[in-house]
PDB file of N, CA and C in Angstrom:
ATOM      1  N   MET A 111     -89.382  41.340 -22.760  1.00 78.00           N
ATOM      2  CA  MET A 111     -88.278  41.513 -21.855  1.00 78.00           C
ATOM      3  C   MET A 111     -88.773  41.654 -20.418  1.00 78.00           C
ATOM      4  N   GLN A 112     -89.866  42.402 -20.214  1.00 84.00           N
ATOM      5  CA  GLN A 112     -90.417  42.582 -18.874  1.00 84.00           C
ATOM      6  C   GLN A 112     -90.834  41.243 -18.282  1.00 84.00           C
ATOM      7  N   SER A 113     -91.435  40.410 -19.085  1.00 84.00           N
ATOM      8  CA  SER A 113     -91.835  39.076 -18.631  1.00 84.00           C
ATOM      9  C   SER A 113     -90.616  38.255 -18.208  1.00 84.00           C
ATOM     10  N   THR A 114     -89.534  38.374 -18.957  1.00 83.00           N
ATOM     11  CA  THR A 114     -88.298  37.664 -18.616  1.00 83.00           C
ATOM     12  C   THR A 114     -87.746  38.159 -17.285  1.00 83.00           C
ATOM     13  N   LEU A 115     -87.765  39.465 -17.076  1.00 80.00           N
ATOM     14  CA  LEU A 115     -87.294  40.023 -15.811  1.00 80.00           C
ATOM     15  C   LEU A 115     -88.106  39.492 -14.632  1.00 80.00           C
ATOM     16  N   VAL A 116     -89.407  39.423 -14.799  1.00 83.00           N
ATOM     17  CA  VAL A 116     -90.262  38.917 -13.723  1.00 83.00           C
ATOM     18  C   VAL A 116     -89.981  37.443 -13.468  1.00 83.00           C
ATOM     19  N   ARG A 117     -89.890  36.656 -14.516  1.00 83.00           N
ATOM     20  CA  ARG A 117     -89.647  35.215 -14.343  1.00 83.00           C
ATOM     21  C   ARG A 117     -88.307  34.948 -13.662  1.00 83.00           C
ATOM     22  N   VAL A 118     -87.265  35.615 -14.130  1.00 82.00           N
ATOM     23  CA  VAL A 118     -85.923  35.363 -13.601  1.00 82.00           C
ATOM     24  C   VAL A 118     -85.728  36.052 -12.250  1.00 82.00           C
ATOM     25  N   GLY A 119     -86.059  37.345 -12.170  1.00 77.00           N
ATOM     26  CA  GLY A 119     -85.777  38.117 -10.967  1.00 77.00           C
ATOM     27  C   GLY A 119     -86.714  37.880  -9.813  1.00 77.00           C
ATOM     28  N   HIS A 120     -88.005  37.775 -10.088  1.00 73.00           N
ATOM     29  CA  HIS A 120     -88.984  37.664  -9.011  1.00 73.00           C
ATOM     30  C   HIS A 120     -89.441  36.234  -8.748  1.00 73.00           C
ATOM     31  N   LEU A 121     -89.591  35.455  -9.789  1.00 82.00           N
ATOM     32  CA  LEU A 121     -90.091  34.090  -9.619  1.00 82.00           C
ATOM     33  C   LEU A 121     -88.977  33.059  -9.492  1.00 82.00           C
ATOM     34  N   GLY A 122     -87.733  33.463  -9.798  1.00 80.00           N
ATOM     35  CA  GLY A 122     -86.606  32.538  -9.665  1.00 80.00           C
ATOM     36  C   GLY A 122     -86.645  31.398 -10.675  1.00 80.00           C
ATOM     37  N   ARG A 123     -87.092  31.682 -11.877  1.00 84.00           N
ATOM     38  CA  ARG A 123     -87.161  30.654 -12.927  1.00 84.00           C
ATOM     39  C   ARG A 123     -86.188  31.005 -14.048  1.00 84.00           C
ATOM     40  N   ASN A 124     -85.631  29.985 -14.673  1.00 89.00           N
ATOM     41  CA  ASN A 124     -84.786  30.199 -15.845  1.00 89.00           C
ATOM     42  C   ASN A 124     -85.669  30.576 -17.023  1.00 89.00           C
ATOM     43  N   CYS A 125     -85.111  31.330 -17.974  1.00 87.00           N
ATOM     44  CA  CYS A 125     -85.914  31.797 -19.095  1.00 87.00           C
ATOM     45  C   CYS A 125     -85.009  32.097 -20.285  1.00 87.00           C
ATOM     46  N   ASP A 126     -85.556  31.967 -21.481  1.00 88.00           N
ATOM     47  CA  ASP A 126     -84.865  32.337 -22.704  1.00 88.00           C
ATOM     48  C   ASP A 126     -85.579  33.533 -23.318  1.00 88.00           C
ATOM     49  N   TYR A 127     -84.773  34.494 -23.819  1.00 86.00           N
ATOM     50  CA  TYR A 127     -85.333  35.662 -24.477  1.00 86.00           C
ATOM     51  C   TYR A 127     -84.437  36.037 -25.642  1.00 86.00           C
ATOM     52  N   GLU A 128     -85.008  36.054 -26.827  1.00 89.00           N
ATOM     53  CA  GLU A 128     -84.299  36.393 -28.062  1.00 89.00           C
ATOM     54  C   GLU A 128     -82.977  35.641 -28.177  1.00 89.00           C
ATOM     55  N   GLY A 129     -83.031  34.337 -27.903  1.00 89.00           N
ATOM     56  CA  GLY A 129     -81.869  33.484 -28.059  1.00 89.00           C
ATOM     57  C   GLY A 129     -80.862  33.545 -26.922  1.00 89.00           C
ATOM     58  N   ILE A 130     -81.167  34.294 -25.878  1.00 87.00           N
ATOM     59  CA  ILE A 130     -80.262  34.398 -24.727  1.00 87.00           C
ATOM     60  C   ILE A 130     -80.887  33.653 -23.551  1.00 87.00           C
ATOM     61  N   HIS A 131     -80.084  32.807 -22.898  1.00 88.00           N
ATOM     62  CA  HIS A 131     -80.562  32.051 -21.745  1.00 88.00           C
ATOM     63  C   HIS A 131     -80.237  32.812 -20.463  1.00 88.00           C
ATOM     64  N   PHE A 132     -81.237  33.014 -19.626  1.00 85.00           N
ATOM     65  CA  PHE A 132     -81.085  33.680 -18.336  1.00 85.00           C
ATOM     66  C   PHE A 132     -81.288  32.645 -17.239  1.00 85.00           C
ATOM     67  N   ASP A 133     -80.243  32.401 -16.468  1.00 87.00           N
ATOM     68  CA  ASP A 133     -80.290  31.441 -15.367  1.00 87.00           C
ATOM     69  C   ASP A 133     -80.477  32.226 -14.073  1.00 87.00           C
ATOM     70  N   HIS A 134     -81.566  31.980 -13.364  1.00 82.00           N
ATOM     71  CA  HIS A 134     -81.874  32.767 -12.169  1.00 82.00           C
ATOM     72  C   HIS A 134     -80.803  32.656 -11.090  1.00 82.00           C
ATOM     73  N   GLU A 135     -80.038  31.575 -11.064  1.00 83.00           N
ATOM     74  CA  GLU A 135     -79.001  31.404 -10.050  1.00 83.00           C
ATOM     75  C   GLU A 135     -77.782  32.300 -10.311  1.00 83.00           C
ATOM     76  N   SER A 136     -77.722  32.907 -11.505  1.00 82.00           N
ATOM     77  CA  SER A 136     -76.613  33.796 -11.839  1.00 82.00           C
ATOM     78  C   SER A 136     -76.828  35.212 -11.317  1.00 82.00           C
ATOM     79  N   TYR A 137     -77.994  35.472 -10.731  1.00 77.00           N
ATOM     80  CA  TYR A 137     -78.333  36.809 -10.284  1.00 77.00           C
ATOM     81  C   TYR A 137     -78.515  36.833  -8.773  1.00 77.00           C
ATOM     82  N   GLU A 138     -78.138  37.956  -8.181  1.00 73.00           N
ATOM     83  CA  GLU A 138     -78.258  38.120  -6.740  1.00 73.00           C
ATOM     84  C   GLU A 138     -79.730  38.114  -6.346  1.00 73.00           C
ATOM     85  N   GLN A 139     -80.034  37.382  -5.299  1.00 69.00           N
ATOM     86  CA  GLN A 139     -81.405  37.308  -4.814  1.00 69.00           C
ATOM     87  C   GLN A 139     -81.628  38.401  -3.775  1.00 69.00           C
ATOM     88  N   PRO A 140     -82.832  38.980  -3.746  1.00 67.00           N
ATOM     89  CA  PRO A 140     -83.093  40.024  -2.752  1.00 67.00           C
ATOM     90  C   PRO A 140     -83.051  39.460  -1.337  1.00 67.00           C
ATOM     91  N   SER A 141     -82.652  40.302  -0.400  1.00 71.00           N
ATOM     92  CA  SER A 141     -82.626  39.892   0.995  1.00 71.00           C
ATOM     93  C   SER A 141     -84.047  39.769   1.515  1.00 71.00           C
ATOM     94  N   PRO A 142     -84.283  38.810   2.405  1.00 73.00           N
ATOM     95  CA  PRO A 142     -85.628  38.709   2.977  1.00 73.00           C
ATOM     96  C   PRO A 142     -85.912  39.927   3.853  1.00 73.00           C
ATOM     97  N   PRO A 143     -87.169  40.314   3.993  1.00 73.00           N
ATOM     98  CA  PRO A 143     -87.481  41.476   4.825  1.00 73.00           C
ATOM     99  C   PRO A 143     -87.118  41.204   6.281  1.00 73.00           C
ATOM    100  N   SER A 144     -86.819  42.267   6.997  1.00 69.00           N
ATOM    101  CA  SER A 144     -86.455  42.140   8.404  1.00 69.00           C
ATOM    102  C   SER A 144     -87.651  41.658   9.207  1.00 69.00           C
ATOM    103  N   THR A 145     -87.395  40.764  10.136  1.00 73.00           N
ATOM    104  CA  THR A 145     -88.466  40.268  11.004  1.00 73.00           C
ATOM    105  C   THR A 145     -88.387  40.924  12.377  1.00 73.00           C
ATOM    106  N   ILE A 146     -87.438  41.854  12.548  1.00 70.00           N
ATOM    107  CA  ILE A 146     -87.272  42.523  13.829  1.00 70.00           C
ATOM    108  C   ILE A 146     -87.948  43.893  13.757  1.00 70.00           C
ATOM    109  N   HIS A 147     -88.857  44.143  14.668  1.00 72.00           N
ATOM    110  CA  HIS A 147     -89.496  45.448  14.731  1.00 72.00           C
ATOM    111  C   HIS A 147     -88.456  46.457  15.216  1.00 72.00           C
ATOM    112  N   PRO A 148     -88.395  47.659  14.628  1.00 67.00           N
ATOM    113  CA  PRO A 148     -87.375  48.635  15.018  1.00 67.00           C
ATOM    114  C   PRO A 148     -87.335  48.916  16.523  1.00 67.00           C
ATOM    115  N   GLU A 149     -88.490  48.845  17.176  1.00 69.00           N
ATOM    116  CA  GLU A 149     -88.528  49.105  18.613  1.00 69.00           C
ATOM    117  C   GLU A 149     -87.741  48.053  19.397  1.00 69.00           C
ATOM    118  N   LEU A 150     -87.693  46.832  18.851  1.00 72.00           N
ATOM    119  CA  LEU A 150     -87.033  45.733  19.541  1.00 72.00           C
ATOM    120  C   LEU A 150     -85.588  45.543  19.100  1.00 72.00           C
ATOM    121  N   PHE A 151     -85.144  46.321  18.120  1.00 67.00           N
ATOM    122  CA  PHE A 151     -83.799  46.168  17.582  1.00 67.00           C
ATOM    123  C   PHE A 151     -82.767  46.594  18.610  1.00 67.00           C
ATOM    124  N   SER A 152     -81.843  45.727  18.895  1.00 67.00           N
ATOM    125  CA  SER A 152     -80.791  46.026  19.855  1.00 67.00           C
ATOM    126  C   SER A 152     -79.466  46.069  19.127  1.00 67.00           C
ATOM    127  N   LEU A 153     -78.847  47.240  19.076  1.00 60.00           N
ATOM    128  CA  LEU A 153     -77.584  47.410  18.377  1.00 60.00           C
ATOM    129  C   LEU A 153     -76.503  46.525  18.980  1.00 60.00           C
ATOM    130  N   GLU A 154     -76.557  46.315  20.279  1.00 60.00           N
ATOM    131  CA  GLU A 154     -75.560  45.486  20.939  1.00 60.00           C
ATOM    132  C   GLU A 154     -75.575  44.061  20.401  1.00 60.00           C
ATOM    133  N   ASN A 155     -76.727  43.596  19.927  1.00 58.00           N
ATOM    134  CA  ASN A 155     -76.835  42.252  19.374  1.00 58.00           C
ATOM    135  C   ASN A 155     -76.319  42.174  17.943  1.00 58.00           C
ATOM    136  N   ARG A 156     -76.055  43.291  17.307  1.00 58.00           N
ATOM    137  CA  ARG A 156     -75.672  43.315  15.897  1.00 58.00           C
ATOM    138  C   ARG A 156     -74.215  43.700  15.675  1.00 58.00           C
ATOM    139  N   ILE A 157     -73.672  44.554  16.524  1.00 56.00           N
ATOM    140  CA  ILE A 157     -72.311  45.055  16.327  1.00 56.00           C
ATOM    141  C   ILE A 157     -71.518  44.776  17.589  1.00 56.00           C
ATOM    142  N   THR A 158     -70.331  44.265  17.410  1.00 57.00           N
ATOM    143  CA  THR A 158     -69.494  44.014  18.573  1.00 57.00           C
ATOM    144  C   THR A 158     -68.176  44.754  18.425  1.00 57.00           C
ATOM    145  N   HIS A 159     -67.679  45.275  19.513  1.00 57.00           N
ATOM    146  CA  HIS A 159     -66.382  45.938  19.517  1.00 57.00           C
ATOM    147  C   HIS A 159     -65.452  45.225  20.482  1.00 57.00           C
ATOM    148  N   GLY A 160     -65.771  43.989  20.805  1.00 61.00           N
ATOM    149  CA  GLY A 160     -64.933  43.204  21.698  1.00 61.00           C
ATOM    150  C   GLY A 160     -65.222  43.447  23.164  1.00 61.00           C
ATOM    151  N   GLY A 161     -66.135  44.362  23.464  1.00 61.00           N
ATOM    152  CA  GLY A 161     -66.527  44.608  24.837  1.00 61.00           C
ATOM    153  C   GLY A 161     -65.560  45.459  25.633  1.00 61.00           C
ATOM    154  N   GLN A 162     -64.431  45.813  25.066  1.00 65.00           N
ATOM    155  CA  GLN A 162     -63.431  46.584  25.809  1.00 65.00           C
ATOM    156  C   GLN A 162     -63.142  47.898  25.098  1.00 65.00           C
ATOM    157  N   VAL A 163     -63.026  48.945  25.871  1.00 61.00           N
ATOM    158  CA  VAL A 163     -62.605  50.241  25.352  1.00 61.00           C
ATOM    159  C   VAL A 163     -61.126  50.366  25.686  1.00 61.00           C
ATOM    160  N   PRO A 164     -60.279  50.758  24.727  1.00 66.00           N
ATOM    161  CA  PRO A 164     -58.856  50.925  25.049  1.00 66.00           C
ATOM    162  C   PRO A 164     -58.685  51.800  26.288  1.00 66.00           C
ATOM    163  N   SER A 165     -57.693  51.503  27.114  1.00 70.00           N
ATOM    164  CA  SER A 165     -57.511  52.190  28.396  1.00 70.00           C
ATOM    165  C   SER A 165     -57.260  53.687  28.244  1.00 70.00           C
ATOM    166  N   ASN A 166     -56.767  54.113  27.092  1.00 72.00           N
ATOM    167  CA  ASN A 166     -56.485  55.542  26.907  1.00 72.00           C
ATOM    168  C   ASN A 166     -57.687  56.296  26.341  1.00 72.00           C
ATOM    169  N   ARG A 167     -58.841  55.662  26.266  1.00 71.00           N
ATOM    170  CA  ARG A 167     -60.029  56.309  25.703  1.00 71.00           C
ATOM    171  C   ARG A 167     -61.178  56.287  26.699  1.00 71.00           C
ATOM    172  N   THR A 168     -61.956  57.354  26.678  1.00 73.00           N
ATOM    173  CA  THR A 168     -63.155  57.440  27.500  1.00 73.00           C
ATOM    174  C   THR A 168     -64.332  56.976  26.660  1.00 73.00           C
ATOM    175  N   PRO A 169     -65.161  56.061  27.197  1.00 80.00           N
ATOM    176  CA  PRO A 169     -66.330  55.648  26.416  1.00 80.00           C
ATOM    177  C   PRO A 169     -67.278  56.837  26.202  1.00 80.00           C
ATOM    178  N   ILE A 170     -67.784  56.970  25.000  1.00 86.00           N
ATOM    179  CA  ILE A 170     -68.704  58.058  24.681  1.00 86.00           C
ATOM    180  C   ILE A 170     -69.948  57.491  24.016  1.00 86.00           C
ATOM    181  N   GLU A 171     -71.009  58.262  24.063  1.00 89.00           N
ATOM    182  CA  GLU A 171     -72.240  57.955  23.348  1.00 89.00           C
ATOM    183  C   GLU A 171     -72.534  59.159  22.454  1.00 89.00           C
ATOM    184  N   VAL A 172     -72.959  58.880  21.232  1.00 92.00           N
ATOM    185  CA  VAL A 172     -73.298  59.942  20.290  1.00 92.00           C
ATOM    186  C   VAL A 172     -74.733  59.730  19.843  1.00 92.00           C
ATOM    187  N   TYR A 173     -75.530  60.774  19.952  1.00 93.00           N
ATOM    188  CA  TYR A 173     -76.919  60.741  19.513  1.00 93.00           C
ATOM    189  C   TYR A 173     -77.079  61.756  18.388  1.00 93.00           C
ATOM    190  N   ALA A 174     -77.587  61.303  17.259  1.00 95.00           N
ATOM    191  CA  ALA A 174     -77.760  62.182  16.100  1.00 95.00           C
ATOM    192  C   ALA A 174     -79.197  62.071  15.604  1.00 95.00           C
ATOM    193  N   ASP A 175     -79.711  63.183  15.071  1.00 94.00           N
ATOM    194  CA  ASP A 175     -81.082  63.170  14.556  1.00 94.00           C
ATOM    195  C   ASP A 175     -81.241  64.224  13.477  1.00 94.00           C
ATOM    196  N   GLY A 176     -82.085  63.912  12.530  1.00 95.00           N
ATOM    197  CA  GLY A 176     -82.503  64.864  11.515  1.00 95.00           C
ATOM    198  C   GLY A 176     -84.013  64.807  11.469  1.00 95.00           C
ATOM    199  N   SER A 177     -84.668  65.938  11.301  1.00 94.00           N
ATOM    200  CA  SER A 177     -86.120  65.918  11.269  1.00 94.00           C
ATOM    201  C   SER A 177     -86.656  66.988  10.332  1.00 94.00           C
ATOM    202  N   LYS A 178     -87.907  66.762   9.946  1.00 93.00           N
ATOM    203  CA  LYS A 178     -88.587  67.733   9.094  1.00 93.00           C
ATOM    204  C   LYS A 178     -90.050  67.765   9.506  1.00 93.00           C
ATOM    205  N   ILE A 179     -90.510  68.943   9.899  1.00 92.00           N
ATOM    206  CA  ILE A 179     -91.910  69.135  10.254  1.00 92.00           C
ATOM    207  C   ILE A 179     -92.399  70.334   9.458  1.00 92.00           C
ATOM    208  N   ASN A 180     -93.418  70.093   8.654  1.00 89.00           N
ATOM    209  CA  ASN A 180     -93.912  71.103   7.715  1.00 89.00           C
ATOM    210  C   ASN A 180     -92.751  71.563   6.840  1.00 89.00           C
ATOM    211  N   ASP A 181     -92.390  72.843   6.864  1.00 88.00           N
ATOM    212  CA  ASP A 181     -91.273  73.324   6.047  1.00 88.00           C
ATOM    213  C   ASP A 181     -90.023  73.585   6.879  1.00 88.00           C
ATOM    214  N   GLN A 182     -89.957  73.067   8.079  1.00 93.00           N
ATOM    215  CA  GLN A 182     -88.822  73.260   8.967  1.00 93.00           C
ATOM    216  C   GLN A 182     -87.976  71.990   8.984  1.00 93.00           C
ATOM    217  N   THR A 183     -86.727  72.104   8.542  1.00 95.00           N
ATOM    218  CA  THR A 183     -85.823  70.955   8.481  1.00 95.00           C
ATOM    219  C   THR A 183     -84.588  71.267   9.301  1.00 95.00           C
ATOM    220  N   GLY A 184     -84.142  70.280  10.109  1.00 96.00           N
ATOM    221  CA  GLY A 184     -82.966  70.519  10.931  1.00 96.00           C
ATOM    222  C   GLY A 184     -82.204  69.252  11.241  1.00 96.00           C
ATOM    223  N   SER A 185     -80.968  69.433  11.687  1.00 96.00           N
ATOM    224  CA  SER A 185     -80.074  68.342  12.067  1.00 96.00           C
ATOM    225  C   SER A 185     -79.434  68.689  13.399  1.00 96.00           C
ATOM    226  N   ALA A 186     -79.104  67.654  14.174  1.00 96.00           N
ATOM    227  CA  ALA A 186     -78.424  67.904  15.443  1.00 96.00           C
ATOM    228  C   ALA A 186     -77.729  66.633  15.907  1.00 96.00           C
ATOM    229  N   PHE A 187     -76.723  66.828  16.777  1.00 95.00           N
ATOM    230  CA  PHE A 187     -76.138  65.695  17.487  1.00 95.00           C
ATOM    231  C   PHE A 187     -75.609  66.179  18.821  1.00 95.00           C
ATOM    232  N   CYS A 188     -75.443  65.237  19.738  1.00 94.00           N
ATOM    233  CA  CYS A 188     -74.786  65.542  20.997  1.00 94.00           C
ATOM    234  C   CYS A 188     -73.904  64.359  21.381  1.00 94.00           C
ATOM    235  N   VAL A 189     -72.851  64.658  22.120  1.00 93.00           N
ATOM    236  CA  VAL A 189     -71.905  63.649  22.575  1.00 93.00           C
ATOM    237  C   VAL A 189     -71.963  63.619  24.096  1.00 93.00           C
ATOM    238  N   ILE A 190     -72.048  62.416  24.650  1.00 91.00           N
ATOM    239  CA  ILE A 190     -72.077  62.247  26.095  1.00 91.00           C
ATOM    240  C   ILE A 190     -70.880  61.404  26.504  1.00 91.00           C
ATOM    241  N   ALA A 191     -70.108  61.925  27.442  1.00 88.00           N
ATOM    242  CA  ALA A 191     -68.969  61.201  28.009  1.00 88.00           C
ATOM    243  C   ALA A 191     -69.015  61.381  29.517  1.00 88.00           C
ATOM    244  N   ASN A 192     -68.771  60.324  30.245  1.00 85.00           N
ATOM    245  CA  ASN A 192     -68.815  60.372  31.715  1.00 85.00           C
ATOM    246  C   ASN A 192     -70.126  60.960  32.223  1.00 85.00           C
ATOM    247  N   GLU A 193     -71.228  60.571  31.572  1.00 85.00           N
ATOM    248  CA  GLU A 193     -72.582  60.974  31.950  1.00 85.00           C
ATOM    249  C   GLU A 193     -72.815  62.481  31.855  1.00 85.00           C
ATOM    250  N   ALA A 194     -72.021  63.170  31.026  1.00 90.00           N
ATOM    251  CA  ALA A 194     -72.205  64.607  30.823  1.00 90.00           C
ATOM    252  C   ALA A 194     -72.140  64.913  29.333  1.00 90.00           C
ATOM    253  N   ILE A 195     -72.946  65.881  28.915  1.00 93.00           N
ATOM    254  CA  ILE A 195     -72.911  66.312  27.512  1.00 93.00           C
ATOM    255  C   ILE A 195     -71.629  67.097  27.296  1.00 93.00           C
ATOM    256  N   THR A 196     -70.805  66.614  26.380  1.00 93.00           N
ATOM    257  CA  THR A 196     -69.511  67.264  26.133  1.00 93.00           C
ATOM    258  C   THR A 196     -69.472  68.046  24.821  1.00 93.00           C
ATOM    259  N   LYS A 197     -70.420  67.806  23.926  1.00 94.00           N
ATOM    260  CA  LYS A 197     -70.425  68.496  22.629  1.00 94.00           C
ATOM    261  C   LYS A 197     -71.847  68.479  22.099  1.00 94.00           C
ATOM    262  N   THR A 198     -72.291  69.586  21.548  1.00 95.00           N
ATOM    263  CA  THR A 198     -73.576  69.641  20.858  1.00 95.00           C
ATOM    264  C   THR A 198     -73.395  70.391  19.546  1.00 95.00           C
ATOM    265  N   TRP A 199     -74.265  70.104  18.607  1.00 96.00           N
ATOM    266  CA  TRP A 199     -74.236  70.774  17.304  1.00 96.00           C
ATOM    267  C   TRP A 199     -75.648  70.725  16.738  1.00 96.00           C
ATOM    268  N   LYS A 200     -76.064  71.796  16.095  1.00 96.00           N
ATOM    269  CA  LYS A 200     -77.362  71.801  15.423  1.00 96.00           C
ATOM    270  C   LYS A 200     -77.302  72.734  14.234  1.00 96.00           C
ATOM    271  N   ALA A 201     -78.170  72.470  13.251  1.00 95.00           N
ATOM    272  CA  ALA A 201     -78.212  73.308  12.050  1.00 95.00           C
ATOM    273  C   ALA A 201     -79.624  73.333  11.503  1.00 95.00           C
ATOM    274  N   LYS A 202     -80.042  74.503  11.069  1.00 96.00           N
ATOM    275  CA  LYS A 202     -81.315  74.648  10.377  1.00 96.00           C
ATOM    276  C   LYS A 202     -81.028  74.540   8.891  1.00 96.00           C
ATOM    277  N   LEU A 203     -81.774  73.693   8.211  1.00 95.00           N
ATOM    278  CA  LEU A 203     -81.553  73.457   6.790  1.00 95.00           C
ATOM    279  C   LEU A 203     -82.627  74.141   5.962  1.00 95.00           C
ATOM    280  N   SER A 204     -82.419  74.123   4.673  1.00 94.00           N
ATOM    281  CA  SER A 204     -83.384  74.694   3.734  1.00 94.00           C
ATOM    282  C   SER A 204     -84.665  73.860   3.741  1.00 94.00           C
ATOM    283  N   PRO A 205     -85.824  74.482   3.548  1.00 92.00           N
ATOM    284  CA  PRO A 205     -87.069  73.712   3.446  1.00 92.00           C
ATOM    285  C   PRO A 205     -87.040  72.700   2.294  1.00 92.00           C
ATOM    286  N   ALA A 206     -86.146  72.913   1.326  1.00 93.00           N
ATOM    287  CA  ALA A 206     -86.044  71.981   0.198  1.00 93.00           C
ATOM    288  C   ALA A 206     -85.336  70.683   0.583  1.00 93.00           C
ATOM    289  N   ASN A 207     -84.592  70.692   1.706  1.00 93.00           N
ATOM    290  CA  ASN A 207     -83.901  69.475   2.130  1.00 93.00           C
ATOM    291  C   ASN A 207     -84.899  68.451   2.648  1.00 93.00           C
ATOM    292  N   THR A 208     -84.581  67.181   2.420  1.00 93.00           N
ATOM    293  CA  THR A 208     -85.437  66.095   2.891  1.00 93.00           C
ATOM    294  C   THR A 208     -85.011  65.664   4.291  1.00 93.00           C
ATOM    295  N   VAL A 209     -85.871  64.917   4.947  1.00 93.00           N
ATOM    296  CA  VAL A 209     -85.542  64.392   6.269  1.00 93.00           C
ATOM    297  C   VAL A 209     -84.354  63.431   6.174  1.00 93.00           C
ATOM    298  N   PHE A 210     -84.228  62.740   5.059  1.00 94.00           N
ATOM    299  CA  PHE A 210     -83.105  61.818   4.876  1.00 94.00           C
ATOM    300  C   PHE A 210     -81.784  62.581   4.783  1.00 94.00           C
ATOM    301  N   GLN A 211     -81.799  63.705   4.081  1.00 95.00           N
ATOM    302  CA  GLN A 211     -80.604  64.548   4.007  1.00 95.00           C
ATOM    303  C   GLN A 211     -80.254  65.096   5.394  1.00 95.00           C
ATOM    304  N   ALA A 212     -81.261  65.458   6.167  1.00 95.00           N
ATOM    305  CA  ALA A 212     -81.027  65.964   7.515  1.00 95.00           C
ATOM    306  C   ALA A 212     -80.408  64.887   8.399  1.00 95.00           C
ATOM    307  N   GLU A 213     -80.906  63.658   8.291  1.00 95.00           N
ATOM    308  CA  GLU A 213     -80.346  62.545   9.074  1.00 95.00           C
ATOM    309  C   GLU A 213     -78.880  62.308   8.710  1.00 95.00           C
ATOM    310  N   ILE A 214     -78.592  62.262   7.423  1.00 95.00           N
ATOM    311  CA  ILE A 214     -77.223  62.004   6.971  1.00 95.00           C
ATOM    312  C   ILE A 214     -76.287  63.135   7.386  1.00 95.00           C
ATOM    313  N   LEU A 215     -76.751  64.376   7.306  1.00 96.00           N
ATOM    314  CA  LEU A 215     -75.919  65.502   7.710  1.00 96.00           C
ATOM    315  C   LEU A 215     -75.585  65.412   9.201  1.00 96.00           C
ATOM    316  N   ALA A 216     -76.552  65.020  10.036  1.00 95.00           N
ATOM    317  CA  ALA A 216     -76.289  64.876  11.474  1.00 95.00           C
ATOM    318  C   ALA A 216     -75.241  63.791  11.717  1.00 95.00           C
ATOM    319  N   LEU A 217     -75.345  62.687  11.009  1.00 94.00           N
ATOM    320  CA  LEU A 217     -74.350  61.605  11.154  1.00 94.00           C
ATOM    321  C   LEU A 217     -72.974  62.057  10.686  1.00 94.00           C
ATOM    322  N   LYS A 218     -72.937  62.730   9.545  1.00 94.00           N
ATOM    323  CA  LYS A 218     -71.664  63.215   9.005  1.00 94.00           C
ATOM    324  C   LYS A 218     -71.001  64.194   9.966  1.00 94.00           C
ATOM    325  N   ALA A 219     -71.779  65.128  10.487  1.00 95.00           N
ATOM    326  CA  ALA A 219     -71.225  66.114  11.419  1.00 95.00           C
ATOM    327  C   ALA A 219     -70.721  65.425  12.693  1.00 95.00           C
ATOM    328  N   ALA A 220     -71.448  64.447  13.171  1.00 93.00           N
ATOM    329  CA  ALA A 220     -71.033  63.729  14.392  1.00 93.00           C
ATOM    330  C   ALA A 220     -69.734  62.962  14.160  1.00 93.00           C
ATOM    331  N   ILE A 221     -69.603  62.366  13.004  1.00 92.00           N
ATOM    332  CA  ILE A 221     -68.371  61.602  12.691  1.00 92.00           C
ATOM    333  C   ILE A 221     -67.185  62.539  12.584  1.00 92.00           C
ATOM    334  N   GLU A 222     -67.403  63.677  11.924  1.00 91.00           N
ATOM    335  CA  GLU A 222     -66.300  64.642  11.774  1.00 91.00           C
ATOM    336  C   GLU A 222     -65.887  65.197  13.107  1.00 91.00           C
TER     337      GLU A 222
END
């Protein structure tokens, strides 16, 4: 069975196993790896909001971060509107929390 998985999933070849035919085109192919270095990634090139902010809204920027250094884990975000910080939030998490949990918590808190 493992050999069949490799042939169909990784090599893109059709294969038969115990009387069952596996056609590689019937399965989702993995996405190619990103060729953009994170430093060069420009969000403006990936997401569009039409370039206009509704007239009744002030454009804002939200920065969120989660980090873990040694046994210290934390989350934070800040909101900037009209070139001024209008909201901040931070939380110290349990040492058992991962950096990924800290990142997600910062995003969740910022959205709320």
